[in-house]
């Protein structure tokens, strides 16, 4: 009787582990614990990992060459049928690993039972996950590069466009628009460098760690690692199945990239207000109102700003998921994938939207130049003038401050000042002082430390282009499955 029940249970829910149980798993417990709806996205990684594993089992003689061949053939057929939509990713399975094994049995029969030799779902799932994250790193880098491209192209159009640079959102000093846009470029460049830096840690193979203690069979983990394009193998089987640092780092990079996008988005929202009027968004990338016919709203930028909250939340979710876990595998870890998938999906969608939003936007050079009129943003230049005449900077600062107060009480700007106005506050002012008040001159004096002078911005643009080229080369050499494995499954 117990025998029969057990069999019934195993058949009904297709579990990989029914043997020691008298009763079937409750349907609700299966539904509660199944991750298939989320981890079905790993189907290709799971099949590739399984092919590499089967090849290794054959090469090491753990299974016979003909058994390995049968497994590989079956896995390939399954892969093609899923790709062609002939096999749906559906079923009562606990997870993608159970699904693949169940389907494989339909293709190759009982030999399917040999695939899981010397492997546990614990090393299998994290192998799949690392392969998925590796692909995500590549996609994120490509998407960041597109935003950088849009920024650089706009910057090239606006080397001579001047606007008030701000601190505290108050007019501070004139800057070139190219300089402002490139500031966002370098933030994204650091995100790219973080992705590059993550890759060797991420691209480490845990396959062969089995459940936690390593395999007792004479496996060849170096071979599976090489076939799958991993750079190296794990140092410790227990760490291999429980480590999710790579996922945390990836989500952190997504979160910080989103913070960068969100800051850019916030500026676009501000700049597209009529009060600023610095940017006009393309019709294709802004939205209207259901009641107010005149509206053009920067919803895409607002959503990028909003979605940053979700990705920041994902980082907290993932770190919190891990913080209380003893070694090694714990089922809590199953929740890691949904978190990472959401973070990466959201970041990719935002990068894509922002690259197009920036590429199609029109920056209003006249409005920006207008904003520099009577905004006192060349006051520092006047103080520097006095410094050049030997006045201590603190004293120069006080003199120009008094001049600004005086002029603003008269409703005048610095550019309206006469030499007499200046000399009311210091006799060090000469005729040449009036020229330093021109924003065009102000920016040109700032040649040092990547300042906003033309020569400096042009140099910066050249460096930005060189960085983009380096990223393209890095992407061309991006790790992928080995030629041997590609030959098996083109
Ligand atoms: N679905 C699980 C996960 O995503 C993998 C299975 C490991 N399960 C287990 N009981 N050891 O983490």
Short mmCIF file of C-alpha atoms and ligand atoms in Angstrom, two decimals:
data_model
loop_
_atom_site.label_atom_id
_atom_site.label_comp_id
_atom_site.label_asym_id
_atom_site.label_seq_id
_atom_site.Cartn_x
_atom_site.Cartn_y
_atom_site.Cartn_z
CA UNK A 1 0.00 0.00 0.00
CA UNK A 2 2.63 2.61 0.91
CA UNK A 3 4.53 1.41 -2.14
CA UNK A 4 1.54 2.17 -4.35
CA UNK A 5 0.90 5.58 -2.81
CA UNK A 6 4.50 6.60 -3.29
CA UNK A 7 4.42 5.59 -6.88
CA UNK A 8 1.19 7.47 -7.43
CA UNK A 9 2.66 10.55 -5.85
CA UNK A 10 5.82 10.44 -7.91
CA UNK A 11 3.88 10.02 -11.09
CA UNK A 12 1.47 12.80 -10.35
CA UNK A 13 3.98 15.50 -9.57
CA UNK A 14 7.06 14.23 -11.43
CA UNK A 15 9.47 14.83 -8.58
CA UNK A 16 13.15 13.99 -8.77
CA UNK A 17 13.28 12.72 -5.20
CA UNK A 18 10.20 10.61 -4.37
CA UNK A 19 11.90 7.41 -3.19
CA UNK A 20 12.01 7.84 0.57
CA UNK A 21 8.46 9.19 0.95
CA UNK A 22 5.31 7.31 1.82
CA UNK A 23 2.93 10.01 0.69
CA UNK A 24 2.92 12.30 -2.30
CA UNK A 25 3.75 15.95 -1.85
CA UNK A 26 0.57 17.96 -1.29
CA UNK A 27 -0.46 19.76 -4.43
CA UNK A 28 -0.44 23.07 -2.62
CA UNK A 29 3.05 22.37 -1.26
CA UNK A 30 4.24 21.70 -4.78
CA UNK A 31 2.63 24.87 -6.08
CA UNK A 32 4.10 26.79 -3.17
CA UNK A 33 7.59 25.47 -3.66
CA UNK A 34 7.78 25.32 -7.44
CA UNK A 35 10.07 27.84 -9.12
CA UNK A 36 9.33 26.70 -12.65
CA UNK A 37 7.32 29.78 -13.61
CA UNK A 38 10.39 31.92 -12.83
CA UNK A 39 13.37 29.70 -13.63
CA UNK A 40 12.00 28.48 -16.97
CA UNK A 41 14.01 31.38 -18.34
CA UNK A 42 17.09 29.29 -17.61
CA UNK A 43 16.09 26.54 -20.04
CA UNK A 44 18.89 27.14 -22.48
CA UNK A 45 21.57 27.48 -19.82
CA UNK A 46 20.23 24.32 -18.19
CA UNK A 47 20.41 22.32 -21.41
CA UNK A 48 23.86 23.66 -22.31
CA UNK A 49 25.13 22.86 -18.82
CA UNK A 50 23.63 19.39 -19.11
CA UNK A 51 25.26 18.79 -22.48
CA UNK A 52 28.65 19.79 -21.07
CA UNK A 53 28.03 17.54 -18.08
CA UNK A 54 27.01 14.58 -20.27
CA UNK A 55 30.12 15.03 -22.45
CA UNK A 56 32.27 15.01 -19.31
CA UNK A 57 30.54 11.90 -17.94
CA UNK A 58 31.32 10.15 -21.23
CA UNK A 59 34.92 11.39 -21.44
CA UNK A 60 35.71 10.29 -17.90
CA UNK A 61 34.09 6.87 -18.46
CA UNK A 62 31.59 7.45 -15.65
CA UNK A 63 28.96 6.55 -18.22
CA UNK A 64 29.61 4.82 -21.53
CA UNK A 65 30.38 6.77 -24.68
CA UNK A 66 27.15 5.61 -26.28
CA UNK A 67 25.11 6.68 -23.27
CA UNK A 68 26.75 10.11 -23.34
CA UNK A 69 26.02 10.35 -27.04
CA UNK A 70 22.38 9.44 -26.51
CA UNK A 71 22.04 12.06 -23.77
CA UNK A 72 23.65 14.78 -25.85
CA UNK A 73 21.51 13.92 -28.86
CA UNK A 74 18.35 13.99 -26.78
CA UNK A 75 19.27 17.30 -25.11
CA UNK A 76 20.01 18.85 -28.49
CA UNK A 77 16.70 17.68 -29.91
CA UNK A 78 14.92 19.11 -26.88
CA UNK A 79 16.76 22.42 -27.28
CA UNK A 80 15.77 22.67 -30.94
CA UNK A 81 12.16 21.77 -30.21
CA UNK A 82 11.90 24.40 -27.47
CA UNK A 83 13.49 26.94 -29.79
CA UNK A 84 11.05 26.06 -32.56
CA UNK A 85 8.10 26.29 -30.17
CA UNK A 86 7.32 22.59 -30.57
CA UNK A 87 7.86 21.99 -26.87
CA UNK A 88 6.22 24.43 -24.47
CA UNK A 89 7.88 25.36 -21.20
CA UNK A 90 4.94 24.05 -19.21
CA UNK A 91 4.19 21.29 -16.78
CA UNK A 92 3.77 20.30 -13.17
CA UNK A 93 7.54 20.43 -12.62
CA UNK A 94 9.29 21.69 -9.51
CA UNK A 95 11.77 23.69 -11.53
CA UNK A 96 13.47 23.95 -14.89
CA UNK A 97 15.91 21.17 -13.99
CA UNK A 98 13.08 18.72 -13.32
CA UNK A 99 11.39 19.80 -16.54
CA UNK A 100 14.48 19.20 -18.67
CA UNK A 101 15.06 15.77 -17.17
CA UNK A 102 11.39 14.77 -17.57
CA UNK A 103 11.35 15.89 -21.20
CA UNK A 104 14.68 14.24 -21.92
CA UNK A 105 13.16 10.94 -20.84
CA UNK A 106 10.52 11.37 -23.55
CA UNK A 107 13.32 11.67 -26.14
CA UNK A 108 15.85 9.09 -24.98
CA UNK A 109 14.02 6.82 -22.52
CA UNK A 110 15.60 5.38 -19.38
CA UNK A 111 19.15 6.54 -20.13
CA UNK A 112 17.88 10.02 -19.12
CA UNK A 113 18.26 8.77 -15.57
CA UNK A 114 22.05 8.79 -16.01
CA UNK A 115 22.30 12.53 -16.68
CA UNK A 116 22.17 13.50 -13.04
CA UNK A 117 25.14 11.27 -12.16
CA UNK A 118 27.72 13.21 -10.10
CA UNK A 119 25.57 16.32 -10.10
CA UNK A 120 23.07 17.94 -7.74
CA UNK A 121 20.55 20.61 -8.52
CA UNK A 122 22.56 22.70 -6.07
CA UNK A 123 25.58 23.00 -8.37
CA UNK A 124 23.38 22.79 -11.44
CA UNK A 125 21.18 25.75 -10.57
CA UNK A 126 24.06 28.04 -9.73
CA UNK A 127 25.85 27.02 -12.93
CA UNK A 128 22.75 27.95 -14.94
CA UNK A 129 22.38 31.17 -13.00
CA UNK A 130 26.00 32.19 -13.55
CA UNK A 131 25.66 31.55 -17.27
CA UNK A 132 22.52 33.70 -17.34
CA UNK A 133 24.19 36.50 -15.39
CA UNK A 134 27.18 36.35 -17.74
CA UNK A 135 24.87 37.01 -20.63
CA UNK A 136 23.22 39.79 -18.63
CA UNK A 137 26.61 41.47 -18.12
CA UNK A 138 27.08 41.54 -21.88
CA UNK A 139 23.61 42.91 -22.55
CA UNK A 140 23.98 45.56 -19.86
CA UNK A 141 27.34 46.65 -21.26
CA UNK A 142 25.88 46.92 -24.76
CA UNK A 143 22.94 48.92 -23.46
CA UNK A 144 25.12 51.28 -21.41
CA UNK A 145 27.28 51.81 -24.47
CA UNK A 146 24.20 52.96 -26.42
CA UNK A 147 23.39 55.61 -23.82
CA UNK A 148 27.03 56.72 -23.89
CA UNK A 149 26.86 56.94 -27.66
CA UNK A 150 23.76 59.14 -27.49
CA UNK A 151 25.44 61.40 -24.93
CA UNK A 152 28.64 61.69 -26.96
CA UNK A 153 26.79 62.46 -30.17
CA UNK A 154 24.75 65.20 -28.50
CA UNK A 155 27.91 66.51 -26.84
CA UNK A 156 29.64 66.76 -30.21
CA UNK A 157 26.78 68.95 -31.45
CA UNK A 158 26.99 71.20 -28.43
CA UNK A 159 30.62 72.00 -27.77
CA UNK A 160 29.86 75.71 -28.16
CA UNK A 161 26.51 75.71 -26.37
CA UNK A 162 26.82 77.43 -22.99
CA UNK A 163 24.49 77.11 -20.03
CA UNK A 164 24.59 77.88 -16.33
CA UNK A 165 26.30 75.07 -14.46
CA UNK A 166 24.55 74.62 -11.14
CA UNK A 167 25.31 73.79 -7.56
CA UNK A 168 22.38 73.55 -5.12
CA UNK A 169 20.32 73.93 -8.32
CA UNK A 170 21.39 77.61 -8.31
CA UNK A 171 23.34 79.22 -11.15
CA UNK A 172 27.00 78.74 -10.34
CA UNK A 173 29.36 79.13 -13.32
CA UNK A 174 28.90 78.90 -17.09
CA UNK A 175 29.71 75.51 -18.63
CA UNK A 176 29.61 73.97 -22.07
CA UNK A 177 26.60 71.68 -22.64
CA UNK A 178 29.03 69.09 -24.00
CA UNK A 179 30.82 69.17 -20.66
CA UNK A 180 27.56 68.70 -18.76
CA UNK A 181 26.45 65.77 -20.95
CA UNK A 182 29.85 64.12 -20.68
CA UNK A 183 29.61 64.21 -16.89
CA UNK A 184 26.82 61.63 -17.29
CA UNK A 185 29.01 59.69 -19.72
CA UNK A 186 31.76 59.17 -17.12
CA UNK A 187 29.30 57.97 -14.47
CA UNK A 188 28.10 55.32 -16.91
CA UNK A 189 31.70 54.51 -17.81
CA UNK A 190 32.33 53.58 -14.18
CA UNK A 191 29.29 51.29 -14.30
CA UNK A 192 30.79 49.63 -17.36
CA UNK A 193 34.12 49.23 -15.60
CA UNK A 194 32.34 47.61 -12.67
CA UNK A 195 30.80 45.11 -15.09
CA UNK A 196 34.24 44.37 -16.55
CA UNK A 197 35.65 43.93 -13.08
CA UNK A 198 32.84 41.59 -12.04
CA UNK A 199 33.31 39.24 -14.97
CA UNK A 200 36.19 37.06 -13.68
CA UNK A 201 34.44 36.53 -10.32
CA UNK A 202 31.17 35.77 -12.04
CA UNK A 203 32.69 33.53 -14.68
CA UNK A 204 33.78 30.80 -12.29
CA UNK A 205 32.36 27.30 -12.59
CA UNK A 206 30.66 25.69 -9.59
CA UNK A 207 29.78 22.54 -11.57
CA UNK A 208 31.18 19.49 -9.85
CA UNK A 209 30.52 20.73 -6.33
CA UNK A 210 27.48 18.44 -6.47
CA UNK A 211 25.24 18.82 -3.39
CA UNK A 212 27.89 20.51 -1.22
CA UNK A 213 30.84 18.24 -0.50
CA UNK A 214 32.03 17.52 -4.04
CA UNK A 215 31.46 14.37 -6.06
CA UNK A 216 32.70 10.93 -5.07
CA UNK A 217 32.94 9.92 -8.72
CA UNK A 218 36.02 10.66 -10.89
CA UNK A 219 34.58 13.76 -12.58
CA UNK A 220 36.52 16.35 -14.58
CA UNK A 221 35.25 19.79 -13.48
CA UNK A 222 37.92 21.54 -15.57
CA UNK A 223 36.41 20.02 -18.68
CA UNK A 224 32.85 21.18 -17.99
CA UNK A 225 34.19 24.61 -17.02
CA UNK A 226 36.14 24.90 -20.27
CA UNK A 227 33.23 23.70 -22.40
CA UNK A 228 30.93 26.30 -20.88
CA UNK A 229 33.45 29.12 -21.29
CA UNK A 230 34.13 29.59 -17.58
CA UNK A 231 37.47 31.14 -16.77
CA UNK A 232 38.17 28.93 -13.77
CA UNK A 233 36.62 26.49 -11.32
CA UNK A 234 35.48 27.13 -7.76
CA UNK A 235 37.93 26.78 -4.87
CA UNK A 236 35.56 25.20 -2.38
CA UNK A 237 32.54 23.01 -3.10
CA UNK A 238 30.57 24.36 -0.13
CA UNK A 239 31.18 27.95 -1.16
CA UNK A 240 30.41 27.01 -4.77
CA UNK A 241 26.81 26.04 -4.05
CA UNK A 242 26.05 28.77 -1.52
CA UNK A 243 27.86 31.79 -3.00
CA UNK A 244 25.59 34.38 -4.59
CA UNK A 245 28.05 37.29 -4.41
CA UNK A 246 28.07 37.49 -8.19
CA UNK A 247 24.32 38.10 -8.18
CA UNK A 248 24.62 40.77 -5.47
CA UNK A 249 27.36 42.53 -7.38
CA UNK A 250 25.36 42.41 -10.58
CA UNK A 251 22.27 43.84 -8.88
CA UNK A 252 24.39 46.51 -7.19
CA UNK A 253 25.74 47.54 -10.59
CA UNK A 254 22.17 47.64 -11.90
CA UNK A 255 21.10 49.73 -8.91
CA UNK A 256 23.93 52.23 -9.30
CA UNK A 257 23.38 52.41 -13.07
CA UNK A 258 19.73 53.14 -12.32
CA UNK A 259 20.75 55.87 -9.87
CA UNK A 260 22.84 57.40 -12.66
CA UNK A 261 19.99 57.14 -15.14
CA UNK A 262 17.60 58.53 -12.59
CA UNK A 263 19.75 61.63 -12.06
CA UNK A 264 19.92 62.17 -15.80
CA UNK A 265 16.15 61.60 -16.01
CA UNK A 266 15.54 64.14 -13.26
CA UNK A 267 17.49 66.76 -15.20
CA UNK A 268 15.51 65.99 -18.31
CA UNK A 269 12.28 66.42 -16.36
CA UNK A 270 13.48 69.76 -15.00
CA UNK A 271 14.97 70.97 -18.24
CA UNK A 272 11.80 70.23 -20.18
CA UNK A 273 9.68 72.49 -17.96
CA UNK A 274 8.76 75.84 -19.56
CA UNK A 275 10.61 77.53 -16.69
CA UNK A 276 13.87 75.97 -17.88
CA UNK A 277 13.02 75.24 -21.50
CA UNK A 278 16.52 73.79 -22.00
CA UNK A 279 15.34 70.64 -23.75
CA UNK A 280 12.47 69.64 -26.00
CA UNK A 281 11.69 65.95 -26.08
CA UNK A 282 10.85 64.25 -29.32
CA UNK A 283 7.13 63.58 -29.82
CA UNK A 284 7.89 59.87 -30.00
CA UNK A 285 9.37 59.96 -26.50
CA UNK A 286 6.94 62.07 -24.51
CA UNK A 287 3.28 61.70 -23.66
CA UNK A 288 0.08 63.75 -23.42
CA UNK A 289 -2.70 64.19 -20.90
CA UNK A 290 -6.16 62.64 -21.08
CA UNK A 291 -7.75 65.95 -20.01
CA UNK A 292 -5.35 68.79 -20.82
CA UNK A 293 -4.90 68.96 -24.57
CA UNK A 294 -1.81 71.17 -24.44
CA UNK A 295 0.35 68.82 -22.39
CA UNK A 296 3.65 67.22 -23.31
CA UNK A 297 4.82 65.21 -20.35
CA UNK A 298 8.25 63.65 -19.76
CA UNK A 299 6.71 60.36 -18.54
CA UNK A 300 9.53 58.19 -19.88
CA UNK A 301 12.12 60.07 -17.84
CA UNK A 302 9.82 60.04 -14.81
CA UNK A 303 9.38 56.28 -15.13
CA UNK A 304 13.13 55.75 -15.32
CA UNK A 305 13.42 57.79 -12.12
CA UNK A 306 10.62 55.72 -10.58
CA UNK A 307 11.97 52.36 -11.68
CA UNK A 308 15.28 53.13 -9.99
CA UNK A 309 13.36 52.55 -6.75
CA UNK A 310 12.52 49.00 -7.83
CA UNK A 311 16.12 48.10 -8.61
CA UNK A 312 17.42 49.64 -5.40
CA UNK A 313 14.75 47.54 -3.68
CA UNK A 314 16.00 44.43 -5.48
CA UNK A 315 19.46 44.93 -4.00
CA UNK A 316 17.96 45.11 -0.51
CA UNK A 317 15.85 42.02 -1.23
CA UNK A 318 18.85 40.01 -2.33
CA UNK A 319 21.17 41.01 0.50
CA UNK A 320 18.42 40.37 3.02
CA UNK A 321 17.71 36.99 1.46
CA UNK A 322 21.32 35.96 2.03
CA UNK A 323 22.18 37.48 5.34
CA UNK A 324 20.84 34.77 7.64
CA UNK A 325 21.69 31.68 5.63
CA UNK A 326 24.00 29.06 7.08
CA UNK A 327 26.16 27.11 4.65
CA UNK A 328 25.43 25.69 2.18
CA UNK A 329 22.40 25.46 -0.11
CA UNK A 330 19.11 26.52 1.46
CA UNK A 331 15.85 26.66 -0.39
CA UNK A 332 15.63 30.40 0.30
CA UNK A 333 18.19 30.68 -2.49
CA UNK A 334 15.49 29.80 -4.98
CA UNK A 335 14.14 33.34 -4.53
CA UNK A 336 17.37 34.84 -5.87
CA UNK A 337 16.52 34.42 -9.51
CA UNK A 338 13.28 36.40 -9.65
CA UNK A 339 15.03 39.29 -7.89
CA UNK A 340 17.94 39.34 -10.33
CA UNK A 341 15.74 38.84 -13.41
CA UNK A 342 13.59 41.82 -12.39
CA UNK A 343 16.59 44.02 -11.66
CA UNK A 344 18.29 43.22 -14.96
CA UNK A 345 15.08 43.44 -17.04
CA UNK A 346 14.22 46.83 -15.55
CA UNK A 347 17.73 48.21 -15.98
CA UNK A 348 17.92 47.04 -19.60
CA UNK A 349 14.52 48.57 -20.41
CA UNK A 350 15.54 51.88 -18.83
CA UNK A 351 18.89 51.98 -20.60
CA UNK A 352 17.20 51.38 -23.91
CA UNK A 353 14.57 54.06 -23.30
CA UNK A 354 17.12 56.60 -22.10
CA UNK A 355 19.43 56.08 -25.04
CA UNK A 356 16.57 56.93 -27.39
CA UNK A 357 15.24 59.74 -25.24
CA UNK A 358 18.66 61.41 -25.24
CA UNK A 359 19.40 60.70 -28.91
CA UNK A 360 16.13 62.26 -30.09
CA UNK A 361 16.00 65.23 -27.69
CA UNK A 362 16.59 68.79 -28.90
CA UNK A 363 18.70 70.96 -26.63
CA UNK A 364 17.72 74.60 -26.88
CA UNK A 365 21.00 76.48 -27.14
CA UNK A 366 19.37 79.94 -27.23
CA UNK A 367 17.37 79.33 -24.04
CA UNK A 368 20.49 78.12 -22.30
CA UNK A 369 22.50 81.17 -23.37
CA UNK A 370 19.60 83.41 -22.29
CA UNK A 371 19.69 81.83 -18.84
CA UNK A 372 23.22 83.17 -18.41
CA UNK A 373 22.04 86.76 -18.79
CA UNK A 374 22.18 88.70 -15.49
CA UNK A 375 22.68 85.49 -13.52
CA UNK A 376 25.98 86.64 -11.93
CA UNK A 377 27.56 83.31 -12.91
CA UNK A 378 30.85 85.02 -13.87
CA UNK A 379 31.33 86.50 -10.39
CA UNK A 380 34.09 83.97 -9.64
CA UNK A 381 35.91 85.13 -12.78
CA UNK A 382 35.89 88.68 -11.49
CA UNK A 383 37.28 87.53 -8.14
CA UNK A 384 39.99 85.60 -10.02
CA UNK A 385 40.78 88.85 -11.91
CA UNK A 386 41.53 90.55 -8.62
CA UNK A 387 43.62 87.58 -7.51
CA UNK A 388 45.72 88.06 -10.62
CA UNK A 389 46.20 91.68 -9.49
CA UNK A 390 47.58 90.42 -6.20
CA UNK A 391 44.45 90.69 -4.03
CA UNK A 392 44.08 87.78 -1.56
CA UNK A 393 41.21 85.55 -2.69
CA UNK A 394 39.20 86.03 0.52
CA UNK A 395 39.35 89.81 0.01
CA UNK A 396 38.51 89.49 -3.70
CA UNK A 397 35.50 87.32 -2.78
CA UNK A 398 34.22 90.04 -0.39
CA UNK A 399 34.72 92.84 -2.95
CA UNK A 400 32.85 91.01 -5.72
CA UNK A 401 30.11 89.98 -3.25
CA UNK A 402 29.54 93.64 -2.42
CA UNK A 403 29.49 94.54 -6.11
CA UNK A 404 26.90 91.80 -6.78
CA UNK A 405 24.72 93.12 -3.95
CA UNK A 406 25.04 96.66 -5.27
CA UNK A 407 24.17 95.72 -8.85
CA UNK A 408 21.27 93.45 -7.93
CA UNK A 409 19.77 96.24 -5.81
CA UNK A 410 19.91 98.41 -8.94
CA UNK A 411 18.26 95.60 -10.94
CA UNK A 412 21.44 95.18 -12.99
CA UNK A 413 23.55 92.19 -13.89
CA UNK A 414 27.33 91.91 -13.92
CA UNK A 415 27.33 92.46 -17.66
CA UNK A 416 25.60 95.83 -17.16
CA UNK A 417 28.35 97.05 -14.84
CA UNK A 418 30.54 99.95 -15.95
CA UNK A 419 34.14 100.39 -14.96
CA UNK A 420 32.94 103.09 -12.53
CA UNK A 421 30.65 100.56 -10.87
CA UNK A 422 33.59 98.21 -10.42
CA UNK A 423 35.93 100.89 -9.12
CA UNK A 424 33.44 101.79 -6.39
CA UNK A 425 34.61 98.57 -4.72
CA UNK A 426 38.28 98.29 -5.72
CA UNK A 427 40.79 100.46 -7.53
CA UNK A 428 42.49 97.31 -8.82
CA UNK A 429 39.82 97.08 -11.53
CA UNK A 430 40.96 98.32 -14.95
CA UNK A 431 39.31 98.47 -18.36
CA UNK A 432 40.17 94.82 -19.10
CA UNK A 433 38.01 93.70 -16.13
CA UNK A 434 34.77 94.02 -18.11
CA UNK A 435 35.83 91.39 -20.62
CA UNK A 436 36.18 88.64 -17.99
CA UNK A 437 32.44 88.91 -17.36
CA UNK A 438 31.65 87.26 -20.70
CA UNK A 439 30.52 83.62 -20.25
CA UNK A 440 32.39 82.78 -23.46
CA UNK A 441 35.62 83.94 -21.80
CA UNK A 442 34.76 82.37 -18.48
CA UNK A 443 34.55 78.84 -19.89
CA UNK A 444 37.75 79.28 -21.86
CA UNK A 445 39.79 80.01 -18.75
CA UNK A 446 38.91 76.61 -17.26
CA UNK A 447 41.49 74.45 -19.00
CA UNK A 448 42.83 72.62 -15.97
CA UNK A 449 41.64 69.34 -14.48
CA UNK A 450 39.12 68.40 -17.11
CA UNK A 451 37.46 71.79 -16.97
CA UNK A 452 34.94 73.23 -19.37
CA UNK A 453 37.33 75.03 -21.77
CA UNK A 454 36.96 74.01 -25.39
CA UNK A 455 40.36 72.34 -25.63
CA UNK A 456 39.64 70.37 -22.48
CA UNK A 457 36.17 69.29 -23.65
CA UNK A 458 37.51 68.26 -27.03
CA UNK A 459 40.19 66.19 -25.29
CA UNK A 460 37.50 64.66 -23.12
CA UNK A 461 35.40 63.76 -26.13
CA UNK A 462 38.40 62.04 -27.65
CA UNK A 463 38.92 60.04 -24.46
CA UNK A 464 35.23 59.15 -24.33
CA UNK A 465 35.40 57.85 -27.90
CA UNK A 466 38.50 55.81 -27.02
CA UNK A 467 36.74 54.31 -24.00
CA UNK A 468 33.80 53.32 -26.18
CA UNK A 469 36.16 51.63 -28.62
CA UNK A 470 37.77 49.71 -25.75
CA UNK A 471 34.33 48.54 -24.64
CA UNK A 472 33.52 47.35 -28.17
CA UNK A 473 36.74 45.31 -28.22
CA UNK A 474 35.96 43.89 -24.76
CA UNK A 475 32.52 42.89 -26.00
CA UNK A 476 33.99 41.19 -29.06
CA UNK A 477 36.14 39.04 -26.78
CA UNK A 478 33.33 38.34 -24.36
CA UNK A 479 33.41 34.78 -22.96
CA UNK A 480 30.99 32.32 -24.44
CA UNK A 481 30.68 28.54 -24.65
CA UNK A 482 33.79 26.86 -26.09
CA UNK A 483 34.14 26.09 -29.81
CA UNK A 484 33.92 22.39 -28.91
CA UNK A 485 30.53 22.85 -27.33
CA UNK A 486 29.46 25.16 -30.13
CA UNK A 487 30.31 22.42 -32.57
CA UNK A 488 27.99 20.08 -30.71
CA UNK A 489 25.19 22.63 -30.48
CA UNK A 490 25.64 25.35 -33.08
N1 LIG B 1 14.81 25.24 -7.76
C1 LIG B 1 15.90 25.32 -6.86
C2 LIG B 1 16.53 26.70 -6.89
O1 LIG B 1 16.22 27.46 -7.73
C3 LIG B 1 16.99 24.34 -7.20
C4 LIG B 1 16.73 23.06 -6.60
C5 LIG B 1 17.57 22.73 -5.46
N2 LIG B 1 16.66 22.13 -4.56
C6 LIG B 1 17.00 21.41 -3.52
N3 LIG B 1 16.03 20.98 -2.83
N4 LIG B 1 18.21 21.16 -3.19
O2 LIG B 1 17.30 27.02 -6.04
#
